[in-house]
Short mmCIF file of N, CA and C in Angstrom, two decimals:
data_model
loop_
_atom_site.label_atom_id
_atom_site.label_comp_id
_atom_site.label_asym_id
_atom_site.label_seq_id
_atom_site.Cartn_x
_atom_site.Cartn_y
_atom_site.Cartn_z
N ARG Z 1 17.84 15.39 -15.04
CA ARG Z 1 17.20 16.20 -13.70
C ARG Z 1 15.91 16.60 -14.28
N ALA Z 2 15.28 16.27 -15.25
CA ALA Z 2 13.94 16.92 -15.40
C ALA Z 2 12.93 15.43 -15.14
N ALA Z 3 13.76 14.62 -15.43
CA ALA Z 3 12.95 12.97 -14.72
C ALA Z 3 13.06 12.79 -13.61
N GLN Z 4 14.47 13.35 -12.78
CA GLN Z 4 14.53 13.34 -11.61
C GLN Z 4 13.26 14.30 -10.31
N ILE Z 5 13.37 15.21 -11.14
CA ILE Z 5 12.56 16.00 -10.59
C ILE Z 5 11.04 15.70 -10.50
N SER Z 6 10.55 14.91 -11.29
CA SER Z 6 9.16 14.82 -11.88
C SER Z 6 9.04 13.56 -10.85
N PHE Z 7 9.59 12.43 -11.07
CA PHE Z 7 9.37 11.25 -10.09
C PHE Z 7 9.37 11.45 -8.44
N ASP Z 8 10.52 12.40 -8.58
CA ASP Z 8 10.60 12.90 -7.00
C ASP Z 8 9.54 13.37 -6.31
N ARG Z 9 8.56 14.27 -7.33
CA ARG Z 9 7.35 14.78 -6.76
C ARG Z 9 6.29 13.75 -6.73
N LEU Z 10 6.41 12.71 -7.62
CA LEU Z 10 5.21 11.66 -7.40
C LEU Z 10 5.65 10.79 -5.98
N LEU Z 11 7.40 10.48 -6.10
CA LEU Z 11 7.65 10.07 -4.28
C LEU Z 11 6.91 10.59 -3.31
N ALA Z 12 7.31 11.93 -3.53
CA ALA Z 12 6.53 13.12 -2.39
C ALA Z 12 5.21 13.03 -1.71
N GLY Z 13 4.63 13.07 -3.21
CA GLY Z 13 2.77 13.10 -3.09
C GLY Z 13 2.23 11.76 -2.61
N ALA Z 14 3.32 10.54 -2.76
CA ALA Z 14 3.12 9.35 -1.95
C ALA Z 14 3.23 9.32 -0.76
N ALA Z 15 4.40 10.00 -0.38
CA ALA Z 15 4.96 9.85 1.15
C ALA Z 15 3.58 10.55 2.00
N LEU Z 16 3.34 11.43 1.33
CA LEU Z 16 2.16 12.85 2.20
C LEU Z 16 1.29 12.07 2.62
N GLN Z 17 0.75 11.20 1.34
CA GLN Z 17 -0.43 10.47 1.44
C GLN Z 17 -0.53 9.46 2.45
N ILE Z 18 0.68 8.63 3.00
CA ILE Z 18 0.91 7.74 3.58
C ILE Z 18 0.80 8.73 4.92
N ALA Z 19 1.58 9.99 5.05
CA ALA Z 19 1.46 10.24 6.44
C ALA Z 19 0.64 11.19 7.05
N GLU Z 20 -0.66 11.47 6.05
CA GLU Z 20 -2.16 11.61 6.00
C GLU Z 20 -2.60 10.39 6.50
N GLY Z 21 -2.40 9.15 6.36
CA GLY Z 21 -3.01 8.41 6.63
C GLY Z 21 -2.54 7.38 8.04
N THR Z 22 -1.54 8.13 8.46
CA THR Z 22 -1.00 7.84 9.99
C THR Z 22 -1.51 9.12 11.07
N ASN Z 23 -1.73 8.02 11.89
CA ASN Z 23 -2.67 8.97 13.40
C ASN Z 23 -2.12 8.30 14.67
N VAL Z 24 -2.48 8.72 15.42
CA VAL Z 24 -2.41 8.17 16.77
C VAL Z 24 -4.13 8.04 17.62
N ILE Z 25 -3.90 7.06 18.20
CA ILE Z 25 -5.67 6.55 18.21
C ILE Z 25 -5.57 6.10 19.87
N GLU Z 26 -5.45 6.37 20.41
CA GLU Z 26 -5.53 6.02 21.90
C GLU Z 26 -4.03 5.28 22.89
N GLY Z 27 -3.33 6.41 21.90
CA GLY Z 27 -2.02 6.33 22.16
C GLY Z 27 -1.06 5.26 21.68
N GLU Z 28 -1.74 4.60 20.42
CA GLU Z 28 -1.06 3.92 19.59
C GLU Z 28 -1.13 4.41 18.00
N ILE Z 29 0.42 3.94 17.84
CA ILE Z 29 -0.24 4.37 15.74
C ILE Z 29 -0.84 3.66 14.79
N ILE Z 30 -1.82 4.01 14.69
CA ILE Z 30 -2.62 3.26 13.39
C ILE Z 30 -1.93 3.75 12.05
N VAL Z 31 -1.29 3.03 11.09
CA VAL Z 31 -0.78 3.04 9.78
C VAL Z 31 -2.20 3.01 8.90
N ASN Z 32 -2.54 3.64 8.24
CA ASN Z 32 -3.93 3.21 7.17
C ASN Z 32 -3.10 3.23 5.65
N LEU Z 33 -2.26 2.63 5.56
CA LEU Z 33 -1.91 3.14 3.93
C LEU Z 33 -2.91 3.09 2.55
N PRO Z 34 -2.95 4.09 2.10
CA PRO Z 34 -3.70 4.61 1.32
C PRO Z 34 -3.21 4.08 -0.36
N ILE Z 35 -4.40 3.27 -0.67
CA ILE Z 35 -3.96 2.53 -1.76
C ILE Z 35 -3.63 3.29 -3.20
N SER Z 36 -3.83 4.39 -3.28
CA SER Z 36 -3.78 5.98 -4.00
C SER Z 36 -2.23 6.18 -4.12
N ALA Z 37 -1.57 6.03 -3.19
CA ALA Z 37 -0.20 6.41 -2.73
C ALA Z 37 0.55 5.27 -3.93
N PHE Z 38 0.04 4.49 -3.77
CA PHE Z 38 0.79 3.34 -4.55
C PHE Z 38 0.51 3.19 -5.90
N GLU Z 39 -0.94 3.51 -6.11
CA GLU Z 39 -1.55 3.24 -7.50
C GLU Z 39 -0.58 4.64 -8.46
N THR Z 40 -0.17 6.10 -7.62
CA THR Z 40 0.50 6.86 -8.48
C THR Z 40 1.63 6.16 -8.55
N LEU Z 41 2.37 5.65 -7.64
CA LEU Z 41 3.69 4.84 -8.01
C LEU Z 41 4.03 3.81 -9.43
N SER Z 42 2.84 2.94 -9.52
CA SER Z 42 2.83 1.98 -10.18
C SER Z 42 2.19 2.28 -11.29
N LEU Z 43 2.49 3.94 -11.66
CA LEU Z 43 2.07 4.13 -13.14
C LEU Z 43 3.44 3.62 -14.18
N ALA Z 44 4.78 3.62 -13.58
CA ALA Z 44 5.44 2.87 -13.86
C ALA Z 44 5.68 1.64 -13.92
N PRO Z 45 5.18 0.77 -14.61
CA PRO Z 45 5.23 -0.43 -14.28
C PRO Z 45 6.05 -1.69 -13.91
N ASP Z 46 7.36 -1.25 -14.68
CA ASP Z 46 8.54 -1.94 -14.50
C ASP Z 46 8.98 -1.89 -13.06
N ASP Z 47 8.38 -0.64 -12.45
CA ASP Z 47 9.42 0.08 -11.04
C ASP Z 47 8.63 -1.24 -9.93
N ARG Z 48 9.45 -0.84 -8.95
CA ARG Z 48 9.07 -1.40 -7.28
C ARG Z 48 9.18 -0.75 -6.52
N VAL Z 49 8.21 -0.46 -5.59
CA VAL Z 49 8.05 0.30 -4.40
C VAL Z 49 8.22 -0.31 -3.07
N PHE Z 50 9.17 0.03 -2.15
CA PHE Z 50 9.41 -0.41 -0.87
C PHE Z 50 8.72 0.58 -0.14
N TYR Z 51 8.41 0.24 0.71
CA TYR Z 51 8.19 1.14 2.23
C TYR Z 51 8.62 0.83 3.73
N ARG Z 52 8.62 1.65 4.65
CA ARG Z 52 9.01 1.30 5.93
C ARG Z 52 8.39 2.16 6.59
N ILE Z 53 7.72 2.37 7.72
CA ILE Z 53 7.45 3.31 8.79
C ILE Z 53 8.02 3.00 10.10
N ILE Z 54 8.57 4.03 10.81
CA ILE Z 54 9.01 3.51 12.02
C ILE Z 54 8.80 4.71 13.12
N ASP Z 55 8.76 3.94 14.71
CA ASP Z 55 8.08 4.97 15.68
C ASP Z 55 9.56 6.04 15.79
N ARG Z 56 9.22 6.61 17.44
CA ARG Z 56 10.17 7.53 17.61
C ARG Z 56 11.55 6.52 17.97
N ASN Z 57 10.92 5.25 18.77
CA ASN Z 57 12.42 4.63 18.91
C ASN Z 57 12.36 3.41 18.08
N ASP Z 58 12.48 3.89 16.94
CA ASP Z 58 13.09 2.83 16.16
C ASP Z 58 12.55 1.67 15.51
N LEU Z 59 11.52 1.28 16.37
CA LEU Z 59 10.63 0.17 16.04
C LEU Z 59 9.66 0.39 14.82
N PRO Z 60 10.04 -0.90 13.76
CA PRO Z 60 9.07 -0.75 12.76
C PRO Z 60 7.80 -0.53 13.05
N LEU Z 61 6.79 -0.33 12.57
CA LEU Z 61 5.13 -0.18 12.50
C LEU Z 61 4.79 -0.63 11.19
N THR Z 62 5.33 -1.05 10.15
CA THR Z 62 4.75 -1.66 9.09
C THR Z 62 5.86 -1.32 7.90
N GLY Z 63 6.16 -2.76 6.83
CA GLY Z 63 6.91 -2.46 5.85
C GLY Z 63 8.11 -2.92 5.82
N TYR Z 64 9.11 -2.84 4.90
CA TYR Z 64 10.38 -4.14 4.91
C TYR Z 64 11.44 -3.19 6.12
N ASP Z 65 11.79 -4.30 7.08
CA ASP Z 65 12.26 -3.99 8.15
C ASP Z 65 14.06 -3.42 7.52
N ASP Z 66 14.39 -4.15 6.08
CA ASP Z 66 15.92 -4.20 6.23
C ASP Z 66 15.83 -3.39 5.31
N LEU Z 67 15.67 -1.98 4.81
CA LEU Z 67 15.65 -1.36 4.03
C LEU Z 67 17.14 -0.58 4.57
N PRO Z 68 17.92 0.29 3.00
CA PRO Z 68 19.06 0.84 3.55
C PRO Z 68 18.30 2.25 4.44
N ARG Z 69 19.43 2.75 5.08
CA ARG Z 69 19.24 3.80 6.11
C ARG Z 69 20.32 4.88 6.02
N ASN Z 70 19.89 6.19 5.98
CA ASN Z 70 20.75 7.13 6.03
C ASN Z 70 20.63 8.11 7.41
N ARG Z 71 21.11 7.98 8.49
CA ARG Z 71 20.68 8.19 9.77
C ARG Z 71 20.98 9.94 9.58
N HIS Z 72 22.08 10.66 8.89
CA HIS Z 72 22.13 11.91 8.63
C HIS Z 72 20.82 12.80 7.90
N ILE Z 73 20.18 11.81 6.69
CA ILE Z 73 18.87 12.07 6.31
C ILE Z 73 18.02 12.22 7.43
N GLU Z 74 17.53 11.17 8.24
CA GLU Z 74 16.45 11.35 9.23
C GLU Z 74 17.02 12.32 9.99
N ASN Z 75 18.13 12.23 10.65
CA ASN Z 75 18.15 13.39 11.98
C ASN Z 75 17.41 14.83 11.02
N GLN Z 76 17.84 14.80 9.70
CA GLN Z 76 17.72 16.56 9.18
C GLN Z 76 16.38 16.92 9.20
N VAL Z 77 15.51 15.43 8.46
CA VAL Z 77 14.00 15.67 8.02
C VAL Z 77 13.74 15.32 9.73
N ILE Z 78 13.63 15.00 10.74
CA ILE Z 78 13.06 15.29 12.05
C ILE Z 78 13.32 16.67 12.67
N ASN Z 79 14.76 16.95 12.93
CA ASN Z 79 14.75 17.99 13.16
C ASN Z 79 14.04 19.52 12.37
N THR Z 80 14.06 19.26 10.76
CA THR Z 80 13.14 20.27 10.38
C THR Z 80 11.97 19.96 10.46
N ALA Z 81 10.93 18.90 10.75
CA ALA Z 81 10.03 18.47 10.97
C ALA Z 81 9.57 19.49 12.48
N LYS Z 82 10.45 19.29 13.30
CA LYS Z 82 10.44 20.24 14.77
C LYS Z 82 9.92 21.86 14.30
N HIS Z 83 10.54 22.14 13.44
CA HIS Z 83 10.69 23.81 13.51
C HIS Z 83 9.73 24.33 12.22
N GLN Z 84 9.45 23.34 11.55
CA GLN Z 84 8.57 23.92 9.97
C GLN Z 84 7.80 22.61 9.58
N SER Z 85 7.34 22.94 8.26
CA SER Z 85 6.55 21.77 7.78
C SER Z 85 7.22 20.96 7.42
N PRO Z 86 6.60 19.55 7.97
CA PRO Z 86 7.69 18.65 7.19
C PRO Z 86 7.87 18.90 5.76
N THR Z 87 9.30 18.50 5.58
CA THR Z 87 10.20 18.41 4.38
C THR Z 87 10.69 17.40 3.95
N PRO Z 88 10.35 16.39 2.79
CA PRO Z 88 11.19 15.43 2.68
C PRO Z 88 12.23 15.55 2.11
N ALA Z 89 13.06 14.30 2.10
CA ALA Z 89 14.63 14.42 1.61
C ALA Z 89 15.31 13.45 1.10
N TYR Z 90 16.13 13.24 0.31
CA TYR Z 90 16.24 12.33 -0.40
C TYR Z 90 17.37 11.41 -0.59
N PHE Z 91 17.73 10.27 -0.75
CA PHE Z 91 18.68 9.54 -1.02
C PHE Z 91 19.07 8.21 -2.01
N ASP Z 92 20.13 8.44 -2.43
CA ASP Z 92 19.76 7.40 -3.22
C ASP Z 92 20.85 5.94 -2.74
N ASP Z 93 20.50 4.47 -2.85
CA ASP Z 93 20.91 3.61 -2.33
C ASP Z 93 20.65 2.47 -2.79
N GLU Z 94 21.14 0.94 -2.75
CA GLU Z 94 20.82 -0.03 -3.57
C GLU Z 94 19.90 -1.09 -2.49
N TYR Z 95 18.93 -1.42 -2.89
CA TYR Z 95 18.09 -2.89 -2.46
C TYR Z 95 17.94 -3.76 -3.46
N SER Z 96 17.66 -4.54 -2.72
CA SER Z 96 17.56 -6.18 -3.30
C SER Z 96 18.15 -6.30 -4.86
N GLY Z 97 19.34 -5.56 -5.07
CA GLY Z 97 20.30 -5.57 -5.81
C GLY Z 97 19.56 -4.47 -7.33
N GLU Z 98 18.71 -3.31 -6.56
CA GLU Z 98 18.47 -2.65 -7.84
C GLU Z 98 18.90 -1.26 -7.22
N PRO Z 99 19.19 -0.24 -8.02
CA PRO Z 99 19.54 1.16 -7.51
C PRO Z 99 18.08 1.56 -7.01
N VAL Z 100 17.77 1.96 -6.30
CA VAL Z 100 16.84 2.78 -5.60
C VAL Z 100 17.08 4.37 -4.86
N ARG Z 101 15.71 5.31 -5.34
CA ARG Z 101 15.60 6.61 -4.92
C ARG Z 101 14.74 6.33 -3.69
N PHE Z 102 15.55 6.62 -2.42
CA PHE Z 102 14.61 6.99 -1.20
C PHE Z 102 14.06 8.22 -0.86
N LEU Z 103 13.01 8.31 -0.48
CA LEU Z 103 12.68 9.64 0.28
C LEU Z 103 12.17 9.34 1.99
N VAL Z 104 12.72 10.55 2.45
CA VAL Z 104 12.57 10.15 4.33
C VAL Z 104 11.75 11.53 4.40
N LEU Z 105 10.31 10.90 5.13
CA LEU Z 105 9.38 12.30 5.81
C LEU Z 105 9.24 11.81 7.17
N ALA Z 106 9.26 12.63 8.32
CA ALA Z 106 9.00 12.69 9.41
C ALA Z 106 7.42 13.41 9.97
N LYS Z 107 6.90 12.63 9.89
CA LYS Z 107 4.98 13.39 10.73
C LYS Z 107 4.99 13.58 12.48
N LEU Z 108 5.46 14.64 12.72
CA LEU Z 108 5.52 14.68 14.40
C LEU Z 108 3.96 14.53 14.91
N PHE Z 109 3.66 14.14 15.69
CA PHE Z 109 2.74 14.21 17.11
C PHE Z 109 3.12 14.92 17.82
N THR Z 110 1.93 15.77 18.44
CA THR Z 110 2.13 16.69 19.96
C THR Z 110 0.74 15.64 20.79
N GLU Z 111 -0.08 14.52 20.67
CA GLU Z 111 -0.71 14.36 21.45
C GLU Z 111 -0.37 13.81 23.08
N ASP Z 112 -1.41 13.64 23.76
CA ASP Z 112 -0.96 13.39 24.85
C ASP Z 112 -0.72 11.98 25.40
N ALA Z 113 -1.30 11.16 24.39
CA ALA Z 113 -0.99 9.85 24.25
C ALA Z 113 0.44 9.35 23.92
N TYR Z 114 0.83 10.05 22.99
CA TYR Z 114 1.98 10.16 22.02
C TYR Z 114 2.91 11.37 21.63
N THR Z 115 4.03 11.34 21.92
CA THR Z 115 4.42 12.60 21.49
C THR Z 115 5.81 12.29 20.73
N GLY Z 116 5.96 12.88 19.49
CA GLY Z 116 7.32 12.40 18.84
C GLY Z 116 7.07 11.82 17.56
N GLU Z 117 7.89 11.80 16.73
CA GLU Z 117 8.24 11.34 15.32
C GLU Z 117 7.46 10.35 14.75
N VAL Z 118 7.22 10.09 13.89
CA VAL Z 118 6.80 8.64 12.81
C VAL Z 118 8.05 8.86 11.36
N LEU Z 119 8.85 8.01 11.24
CA LEU Z 119 9.76 8.17 10.24
C LEU Z 119 8.89 7.51 9.27
N ILE Z 120 8.56 8.26 7.85
CA ILE Z 120 8.17 7.52 6.49
C ILE Z 120 9.73 7.53 5.39
N GLN Z 121 10.08 6.09 5.03
CA GLN Z 121 10.75 5.90 3.95
C GLN Z 121 9.82 5.17 2.94
N LEU Z 122 9.91 5.96 1.83
CA LEU Z 122 9.59 4.71 0.40
C LEU Z 122 10.66 5.22 -0.68
N GLY Z 123 10.61 4.06 -1.02
CA GLY Z 123 11.78 3.68 -2.11
C GLY Z 123 11.02 3.64 -3.39
N HIS Z 124 11.37 3.77 -4.68
CA HIS Z 124 11.02 3.57 -6.04
C HIS Z 124 12.61 3.52 -6.81
N THR Z 125 12.35 2.32 -7.62
CA THR Z 125 13.40 1.97 -8.48
C THR Z 125 13.67 2.58 -9.26
N LEU Z 126 14.43 2.84 -10.32
CA LEU Z 126 14.97 3.55 -11.19
C LEU Z 126 14.85 3.66 -12.59
N LYS Z 127 14.49 2.60 -12.97
CA LYS Z 127 14.12 2.25 -14.14
C LYS Z 127 13.41 2.88 -15.28
N ALA Z 128 11.79 3.56 -14.65
CA ALA Z 128 11.11 4.17 -15.58
C ALA Z 128 12.29 5.91 -15.27
N ARG Z 129 12.57 6.28 -14.34
CA ARG Z 129 13.36 7.42 -14.59
C ARG Z 129 14.52 7.58 -15.63
N GLY Z 130 15.18 6.32 -15.86
CA GLY Z 130 16.36 6.31 -16.92
C GLY Z 130 15.39 6.37 -18.15
N GLU Z 131 14.45 5.58 -18.35
CA GLU Z 131 13.58 5.74 -19.76
C GLU Z 131 13.21 7.03 -19.97
N MET Z 132 12.70 7.45 -18.96
CA MET Z 132 12.19 9.01 -19.30
C MET Z 132 13.55 10.16 -19.43
N ALA Z 133 14.74 9.47 -18.76
CA ALA Z 133 15.41 11.06 -18.99
C ALA Z 133 15.88 10.36 -20.57
N GLU Z 134 16.17 9.41 -21.10
CA GLU Z 134 16.54 8.34 -22.74
C GLU Z 134 15.27 9.51 -23.42
N GLU Z 135 14.61 9.64 -23.00
CA GLU Z 135 13.27 9.62 -23.92
C GLU Z 135 13.62 11.82 -23.76
N ILE Z 136 13.74 12.27 -22.87
CA ILE Z 136 13.86 13.54 -23.02
C ILE Z 136 14.80 14.19 -23.95
N SER Z 137 16.10 13.16 -23.39
CA SER Z 137 17.63 13.51 -24.38
C SER Z 137 17.70 13.53 -25.77
N TRP Z 138 16.95 12.00 -26.27
CA TRP Z 138 16.50 11.95 -27.48
C TRP Z 138 15.49 13.08 -28.00
N ARG Z 139 14.47 13.36 -27.29
CA ARG Z 139 14.09 14.41 -28.07
C ARG Z 139 14.91 15.68 -28.20
N ALA Z 140 15.48 16.29 -27.18
CA ALA Z 140 16.31 17.55 -27.51
C ALA Z 140 17.40 17.25 -28.52
N ILE Z 141 17.60 16.07 -28.62
CA ILE Z 141 18.73 15.94 -29.68
C ILE Z 141 18.32 16.06 -31.12
N GLN Z 142 16.86 15.21 -30.92
CA GLN Z 142 15.76 15.85 -32.04
C GLN Z 142 15.48 17.11 -32.53
N LEU Z 143 15.55 17.72 -31.48
CA LEU Z 143 15.75 19.35 -31.48
C LEU Z 143 16.66 19.84 -32.30
N ILE Z 144 17.67 19.66 -31.51
CA ILE Z 144 18.80 20.59 -31.52
C ILE Z 144 20.00 20.51 -32.81
N VAL Z 145 19.89 19.21 -32.98
CA VAL Z 145 20.45 18.77 -34.43
C VAL Z 145 20.22 19.32 -36.00
N PRO Z 146 18.72 19.72 -35.71
CA PRO Z 146 18.29 20.37 -37.36
C PRO Z 146 18.69 21.80 -37.41
N PHE Z 147 18.85 22.36 -35.79
CA PHE Z 147 19.15 23.98 -35.67
C PHE Z 147 20.74 23.76 -35.90
N PHE Z 148 21.84 22.82 -35.12
CA PHE Z 148 23.03 22.77 -35.32
C PHE Z 148 23.37 22.98 -36.86
N LEU Z 149 22.71 22.21 -37.73
CA LEU Z 149 22.71 21.90 -38.90
C LEU Z 149 22.87 22.93 -40.17
N ILE Z 150 21.69 23.89 -39.61
CA ILE Z 150 21.29 25.13 -40.37
C ILE Z 150 21.90 26.42 -40.23
N GLY Z 151 22.31 26.17 -38.51
CA GLY Z 151 23.51 27.18 -38.32
C GLY Z 151 24.81 26.80 -39.06
N LEU Z 152 25.44 25.48 -39.12
CA LEU Z 152 26.63 25.31 -39.46
C LEU Z 152 26.23 25.73 -41.25
N LEU Z 153 25.31 25.40 -41.98
CA LEU Z 153 25.17 26.12 -43.22
C LEU Z 153 25.12 27.13 -43.33
N LEU Z 154 24.58 28.02 -42.58
CA LEU Z 154 24.75 29.26 -42.53
C LEU Z 154 25.74 30.19 -42.33
N VAL Z 155 26.96 29.50 -41.72
CA VAL Z 155 28.19 29.61 -41.53
C VAL Z 155 29.29 29.41 -42.36
N MET Z 156 28.82 28.27 -43.17
CA MET Z 156 29.37 28.10 -44.45
C MET Z 156 29.24 29.08 -45.48
N LEU Z 157 27.97 29.30 -45.50
CA LEU Z 157 27.35 30.15 -46.59
C LEU Z 157 28.46 31.79 -46.52
N GLY Z 158 28.23 32.07 -44.66
CA GLY Z 158 28.66 33.07 -44.80
C GLY Z 158 30.52 33.54 -45.30
N ILE Z 159 31.28 32.41 -44.74
CA ILE Z 159 32.49 32.30 -44.61
C ILE Z 159 32.35 32.44 -46.36
N TRP Z 160 31.72 31.82 -47.14
CA TRP Z 160 32.07 31.81 -48.51
C TRP Z 160 31.98 32.85 -49.15
N GLN Z 161 30.59 34.08 -48.81
CA GLN Z 161 30.80 35.33 -48.77
C GLN Z 161 31.69 36.05 -49.02
N LEU Z 162 31.90 35.59 -47.54
CA LEU Z 162 33.60 36.74 -46.79
C LEU Z 162 34.69 36.58 -47.70
N LEU Z 163 34.62 35.32 -48.07
CA LEU Z 163 35.84 34.61 -49.29
C LEU Z 163 35.85 35.13 -50.77
N ARG Z 164 34.42 35.62 -51.34
CA ARG Z 164 34.22 35.59 -52.68
C ARG Z 164 35.34 37.14 -52.94
N PRO Z 165 35.56 37.78 -52.49
CA PRO Z 165 36.21 38.69 -53.12
C PRO Z 165 37.74 38.61 -52.67
N ILE Z 166 38.18 37.85 -52.45
CA ILE Z 166 39.50 37.58 -52.18
C ILE Z 166 39.92 36.56 -53.04
N ARG Z 167 38.72 35.67 -53.34
CA ARG Z 167 39.27 34.48 -54.52
C ARG Z 167 39.07 35.64 -55.61
N ARG Z 168 38.08 36.64 -56.11
CA ARG Z 168 38.63 37.64 -57.37
C ARG Z 168 39.28 38.25 -57.20
N LEU Z 169 40.40 38.71 -56.00
CA LEU Z 169 41.21 39.37 -56.17
C LEU Z 169 42.57 38.21 -56.31
N ASN Z 170 42.74 37.26 -55.69
CA ASN Z 170 43.57 35.89 -56.34
C ASN Z 170 43.68 35.76 -57.46
N ASN Z 171 42.46 35.74 -58.32
CA ASN Z 171 42.37 35.23 -59.41
C ASN Z 171 42.62 36.37 -60.59
N ALA Z 172 42.52 37.61 -60.11
CA ALA Z 172 43.00 38.86 -60.95
C ALA Z 172 44.53 39.06 -61.02
N ILE Z 173 45.34 38.82 -59.66
CA ILE Z 173 46.77 38.77 -59.41
C ILE Z 173 47.01 37.46 -60.21
N ALA Z 174 46.92 36.39 -60.34
CA ALA Z 174 46.88 35.24 -60.90
C ALA Z 174 47.10 35.25 -62.74
N HIS Z 175 46.38 36.45 -63.15
CA HIS Z 175 45.97 36.31 -64.34
C HIS Z 175 46.83 37.55 -64.96
N ARG Z 176 47.76 38.33 -64.07
CA ARG Z 176 48.99 39.08 -64.44
C ARG Z 176 50.12 38.82 -64.79
N SER Z 177 50.94 39.52 -65.35
CA SER Z 177 52.02 39.12 -65.76
C SER Z 177 53.19 39.49 -64.97
#
């Protein structure tokens, strides 16, 4: 869960940077993809990044045209963007034979020349997330095992102390005729 939250925040930060670089100029949507958005996600060198930006008419502006879509999430994100600040939504799917975590973010424009939303979809493969989750689990095990062993030792010592008077009584009875 910690790994998922950490990487989701990186994905959200990159999507917000892309949203800031998406503007309407003279009625046309111009997408200026910031390199910093992809540099952030490239900190996991074995993972791959996929993106797509589509306009209000479902026409692709840039990116991978064949990314998997989740229409329910897209509608939810668009409705949220119309009533409050844009909030990303996430879903997991497979793309290019790999499991991928996708984020969908809507940017709403209310210009004279263009009114409507632009959907930003950003995906990141899950290899680094898995490695981070394994590392966190391993560290937790390394921390928990010594405490478990110490606790077990204390319980055994406590039981031994509790049974000592019963053993003395048992020995005393056994030595009687």
